[in-house]
Amino acid sequence: MTLAFEPQPPVLAPVDDGKQFPVRRLFCVGRNYAAHAREMGRDPDREPPFFFSAWAETVVTGNSTIAYPQKTSNYHYEVELVVAIGKGGRNIPVETAMDHVYGYAVGLDMTRRDLQLEAREQGRPWDTGKNVEQSKPLGLIRKAGAGFDPTRGSIKLTVNDAVRQDADLADLIWPVADVIAYLSGLYRIEPGDLIYTGTPAGVGAVVPGDVMNASIDGLEPLAVTVGETLKD
Ligand code: MN
């Protein structure tokens, strides 16, 4: 068999035990903190979680510089707890959902907000707003186990040292176990999947030269600089 061309190797995300986590797919939860749902003009009344997806290749690992994307003038940060899936399954009950978690990391769900809102208002898909090149920075994955509790703890983002998002994981409308249970009712989740669990209030725009520092208590912080727009 001859391949027409060499396939892209998988995106590898470093883990705190020295291993590399091969990224398979990204599932992102929309509006999972009440205050953020309100700032986006929506009622946070515990509607079931909803998901959008992004390509694995949108992930940029570790402290890095990401390109400011083309076709936007309103590129937003969203700090999020990211769940790395280590064990697949379908229709997983909430009670055993946490057995499927490999680890956790700090992530950013960068968004072309102007394109997302235009799509939303026209009833169109969010893809061009959300599934954007280099838009899903990911920090070091911490293996699940003793010492990190995904149900509480500070989640924070600064831009050029000014605090922009400051909340607690306890404010998640749908905690990690519920998100996994819902998602696995829509798709068979697989090892390598990443779930971006949603952002708290305070989202806003960045421009080239800005430095974002994202942190969650108990996880390795993530520093991301916004760079220039790619030309080729
Ligand atoms: Mn998000």
Short mmCIF file of C-alpha atoms and ligand atoms in Angstrom, two decimals:
data_model
loop_
_atom_site.label_atom_id
_atom_site.label_comp_id
_atom_site.label_asym_id
_atom_site.label_seq_id
_atom_site.Cartn_x
_atom_site.Cartn_y
_atom_site.Cartn_z
CA MET A 1 0.00 0.00 0.00
CA THR A 2 1.27 3.43 -0.91
CA LEU A 3 -0.05 6.49 0.84
CA ALA A 4 -0.87 9.46 -1.37
CA PHE A 5 0.98 11.62 1.18
CA GLU A 6 2.29 11.33 4.71
CA PRO A 7 -0.53 11.79 7.24
CA GLN A 8 -0.13 14.38 9.97
CA PRO A 9 1.23 12.86 13.18
CA PRO A 10 -1.11 13.19 16.20
CA VAL A 11 -0.96 16.28 18.39
CA LEU A 12 0.86 15.21 21.58
CA ALA A 13 0.07 16.90 24.89
CA PRO A 14 2.63 16.52 27.70
CA VAL A 15 1.54 14.86 30.96
CA ASP A 16 3.11 15.48 34.38
CA ASP A 17 4.30 11.84 34.54
CA GLY A 18 6.52 12.41 31.49
CA LYS A 19 4.19 10.67 29.02
CA GLN A 20 2.63 12.24 25.93
CA PHE A 21 -1.17 12.23 25.54
CA PRO A 22 -2.19 11.77 21.87
CA VAL A 23 -5.09 14.11 21.22
CA ARG A 24 -8.03 12.63 19.34
CA ARG A 25 -11.00 15.04 19.33
CA LEU A 26 -12.11 18.17 21.17
CA PHE A 27 -15.57 18.54 22.66
CA CYS A 28 -16.40 21.92 24.18
CA VAL A 29 -19.30 22.70 26.49
CA GLY A 30 -21.24 25.90 25.84
CA ARG A 31 -22.48 28.16 28.68
CA ASN A 32 -21.55 26.05 31.71
CA TYR A 33 -21.25 28.91 34.21
CA ALA A 34 -24.41 30.90 35.01
CA ALA A 35 -22.74 34.32 35.07
CA HIS A 36 -21.18 33.71 31.64
CA ALA A 37 -24.49 32.49 30.20
CA ARG A 38 -26.03 35.77 31.39
CA GLU A 39 -23.26 37.91 29.89
CA MET A 40 -23.88 36.13 26.56
CA GLY A 41 -27.58 37.06 26.78
CA ARG A 42 -28.86 33.60 27.68
CA ASP A 43 -30.85 32.15 30.59
CA PRO A 44 -28.60 29.84 32.62
CA ASP A 45 -31.53 27.81 33.95
CA ARG A 46 -29.72 24.48 34.01
CA GLU A 47 -30.65 23.49 30.47
CA PRO A 48 -28.88 20.23 29.53
CA PRO A 49 -25.23 20.79 28.53
CA PHE A 50 -24.64 21.34 24.82
CA PHE A 51 -21.48 20.70 22.87
CA PHE A 52 -19.53 21.94 19.90
CA SER A 53 -16.39 20.34 18.57
CA ALA A 54 -12.99 21.36 17.27
CA TRP A 55 -10.14 19.68 15.45
CA ALA A 56 -7.28 18.20 17.44
CA GLU A 57 -4.89 20.36 15.40
CA THR A 58 -6.32 23.53 17.02
CA VAL A 59 -4.49 22.50 20.23
CA VAL A 60 -1.26 24.34 21.05
CA THR A 61 0.55 22.83 24.03
CA GLY A 62 2.39 24.60 26.82
CA ASN A 63 3.43 28.22 27.14
CA SER A 64 3.36 29.52 23.61
CA THR A 65 2.60 32.28 21.14
CA ILE A 66 -0.59 31.82 19.10
CA ALA A 67 -1.46 33.62 15.91
CA TYR A 68 -4.17 36.28 15.90
CA PRO A 69 -6.56 34.69 13.39
CA GLN A 70 -7.71 36.19 10.13
CA LYS A 71 -11.29 37.45 9.58
CA THR A 72 -11.92 38.76 13.09
CA SER A 73 -11.69 42.01 14.97
CA ASN A 74 -13.00 40.57 18.25
CA TYR A 75 -10.84 37.61 19.33
CA HIS A 76 -11.86 36.48 22.83
CA TYR A 77 -10.18 34.49 25.58
CA GLU A 78 -12.10 31.86 27.58
CA VAL A 79 -10.26 30.09 30.40
CA GLU A 80 -11.50 26.53 30.96
CA LEU A 81 -10.89 23.34 32.90
CA VAL A 82 -9.97 20.67 30.36
CA VAL A 83 -10.68 16.98 30.99
CA ALA A 84 -8.47 14.44 29.21
CA ILE A 85 -10.24 11.13 28.58
CA GLY A 86 -8.27 7.94 29.12
CA LYS A 87 -10.94 5.26 28.82
CA GLY A 88 -13.66 5.06 26.19
CA GLY A 89 -17.33 4.35 26.64
CA ARG A 90 -20.90 4.95 25.55
CA ASN A 91 -23.90 5.87 27.74
CA ILE A 92 -21.70 6.19 30.82
CA PRO A 93 -23.62 6.70 34.09
CA VAL A 94 -22.69 9.71 36.23
CA GLU A 95 -21.69 7.33 39.02
CA THR A 96 -18.79 5.81 37.07
CA ALA A 97 -17.98 8.75 34.78
CA MET A 98 -14.86 9.79 36.67
CA ASP A 99 -13.27 6.37 35.96
CA HIS A 100 -12.90 7.56 32.33
CA VAL A 101 -10.74 10.59 33.20
CA TYR A 102 -7.02 10.39 32.48
CA GLY A 103 -6.17 13.86 33.78
CA TYR A 104 -6.85 17.57 33.86
CA ALA A 105 -5.30 20.70 32.43
CA VAL A 106 -5.83 24.43 32.11
CA GLY A 107 -7.01 25.41 28.63
CA LEU A 108 -8.15 28.36 26.57
CA ASP A 109 -11.09 28.22 24.16
CA MET A 110 -10.13 31.20 21.99
CA THR A 111 -13.10 32.45 19.97
CA ARG A 112 -13.72 34.72 17.00
CA ARG A 113 -16.64 36.26 18.90
CA ASP A 114 -17.81 38.40 16.01
CA LEU A 115 -18.17 35.33 13.77
CA GLN A 116 -19.71 33.21 16.54
CA LEU A 117 -22.39 35.80 17.37
CA GLU A 118 -23.17 36.44 13.71
CA ALA A 119 -23.64 32.67 13.23
CA ARG A 120 -25.71 32.37 16.38
CA GLU A 121 -28.05 35.17 15.33
CA GLN A 122 -28.53 33.63 11.89
CA GLY A 123 -29.08 30.12 13.26
CA ARG A 124 -25.88 28.89 11.60
CA PRO A 125 -23.16 26.58 13.01
CA TRP A 126 -20.48 28.04 15.28
CA ASP A 127 -17.55 26.39 13.51
CA THR A 128 -15.87 29.46 12.06
CA GLY A 129 -16.15 31.24 15.40
CA LYS A 130 -14.85 28.37 17.52
CA ASN A 131 -12.91 25.85 15.43
CA VAL A 132 -10.04 28.21 14.67
CA GLU A 133 -6.35 27.55 13.97
CA GLN A 134 -4.21 27.62 17.15
CA SER A 135 -7.27 28.54 19.21
CA LYS A 136 -7.15 25.86 21.91
CA PRO A 137 -4.02 26.33 24.06
CA LEU A 138 -3.55 23.53 26.58
CA GLY A 139 -1.38 23.39 29.69
CA LEU A 140 0.45 20.43 31.19
CA ILE A 141 -1.95 17.55 31.88
CA ARG A 142 -2.01 16.49 35.51
CA LYS A 143 -2.87 12.81 35.96
CA ALA A 144 -6.13 12.29 37.81
CA GLY A 145 -5.82 11.04 41.35
CA ALA A 146 -5.16 12.34 44.81
CA GLY A 147 -4.46 16.04 45.08
CA PHE A 148 -6.71 17.60 42.46
CA ASP A 149 -10.44 18.09 42.96
CA PRO A 150 -12.26 19.17 39.76
CA THR A 151 -15.37 20.23 41.72
CA ARG A 152 -13.84 23.24 43.50
CA GLY A 153 -10.96 25.67 43.38
CA SER A 154 -10.06 28.98 41.79
CA ILE A 155 -10.15 29.37 37.97
CA LYS A 156 -8.63 32.62 36.80
CA LEU A 157 -7.33 34.50 33.77
CA THR A 158 -5.28 37.68 33.58
CA VAL A 159 -4.45 39.74 30.49
CA ASN A 160 -1.25 41.77 30.85
CA ASP A 161 -1.50 41.12 34.63
CA ALA A 162 -5.04 42.56 34.95
CA VAL A 163 -7.58 40.02 36.28
CA ARG A 164 -10.32 39.40 33.68
CA GLN A 165 -11.89 36.11 34.79
CA ASP A 166 -12.02 35.02 38.42
CA ALA A 167 -14.39 32.24 39.47
CA ASP A 168 -14.54 28.84 41.15
CA LEU A 169 -14.95 25.38 39.63
CA ALA A 170 -17.80 24.92 42.13
CA ASP A 171 -19.75 27.36 39.91
CA LEU A 172 -19.88 24.85 37.02
CA ILE A 173 -23.56 24.29 36.19
CA TRP A 174 -22.72 20.77 34.99
CA PRO A 175 -19.74 19.24 36.80
CA VAL A 176 -17.25 16.96 35.05
CA ALA A 177 -19.09 13.69 35.81
CA ASP A 178 -22.35 15.02 34.37
CA VAL A 179 -20.62 16.38 31.27
CA ILE A 180 -19.03 12.98 30.58
CA ALA A 181 -22.35 11.22 31.11
CA TYR A 182 -24.18 13.55 28.69
CA LEU A 183 -21.43 13.53 26.06
CA SER A 184 -21.21 9.73 26.07
CA GLY A 185 -24.94 9.65 25.40
CA LEU A 186 -24.27 11.47 22.12
CA TYR A 187 -21.01 9.81 21.03
CA ARG A 188 -18.82 6.93 22.16
CA ILE A 189 -16.04 8.86 23.87
CA GLU A 190 -12.54 7.58 23.20
CA PRO A 191 -9.10 7.78 24.81
CA GLY A 192 -7.43 10.96 23.60
CA ASP A 193 -10.58 13.05 23.63
CA LEU A 194 -10.38 16.41 25.38
CA ILE A 195 -13.41 18.09 26.92
CA TYR A 196 -13.23 21.88 27.35
CA THR A 197 -15.78 22.30 30.13
CA GLY A 198 -16.86 25.92 29.59
CA THR A 199 -15.76 29.35 30.75
CA PRO A 200 -16.80 31.61 33.62
CA ALA A 201 -17.85 35.26 33.20
CA GLY A 202 -15.51 38.04 32.14
CA VAL A 203 -14.68 37.06 28.55
CA GLY A 204 -13.18 39.77 26.40
CA ALA A 205 -10.95 40.60 23.48
CA VAL A 206 -7.18 40.44 23.08
CA VAL A 207 -4.88 41.93 20.45
CA PRO A 208 -1.38 40.99 19.23
CA GLY A 209 1.17 41.54 21.97
CA ASP A 210 -1.20 40.70 24.83
CA VAL A 211 -0.11 38.05 27.34
CA MET A 212 -2.74 35.82 28.94
CA ASN A 213 -2.05 33.90 32.14
CA ALA A 214 -4.56 31.14 32.84
CA SER A 215 -4.63 29.26 36.12
CA ILE A 216 -6.63 26.72 38.07
CA ASP A 217 -5.75 25.77 41.65
CA GLY A 218 -3.73 22.57 41.62
CA LEU A 219 -2.85 22.60 37.91
CA GLU A 220 0.18 23.93 36.05
CA PRO A 221 -0.56 27.53 34.94
CA LEU A 222 -0.50 28.45 31.26
CA ALA A 223 0.99 31.61 29.71
CA VAL A 224 -0.02 32.43 26.14
CA THR A 225 1.06 35.42 24.05
CA VAL A 226 -1.03 36.66 21.12
CA GLY A 227 1.10 36.95 18.00
CA GLU A 228 0.65 38.30 14.51
CA THR A 229 -1.75 36.94 11.89
CA LEU A 230 -0.43 34.07 9.78
CA LYS A 231 0.26 34.98 6.16
CA ASP A 232 0.58 31.51 4.63
MN MN B 1 -15.74 27.90 25.76
#
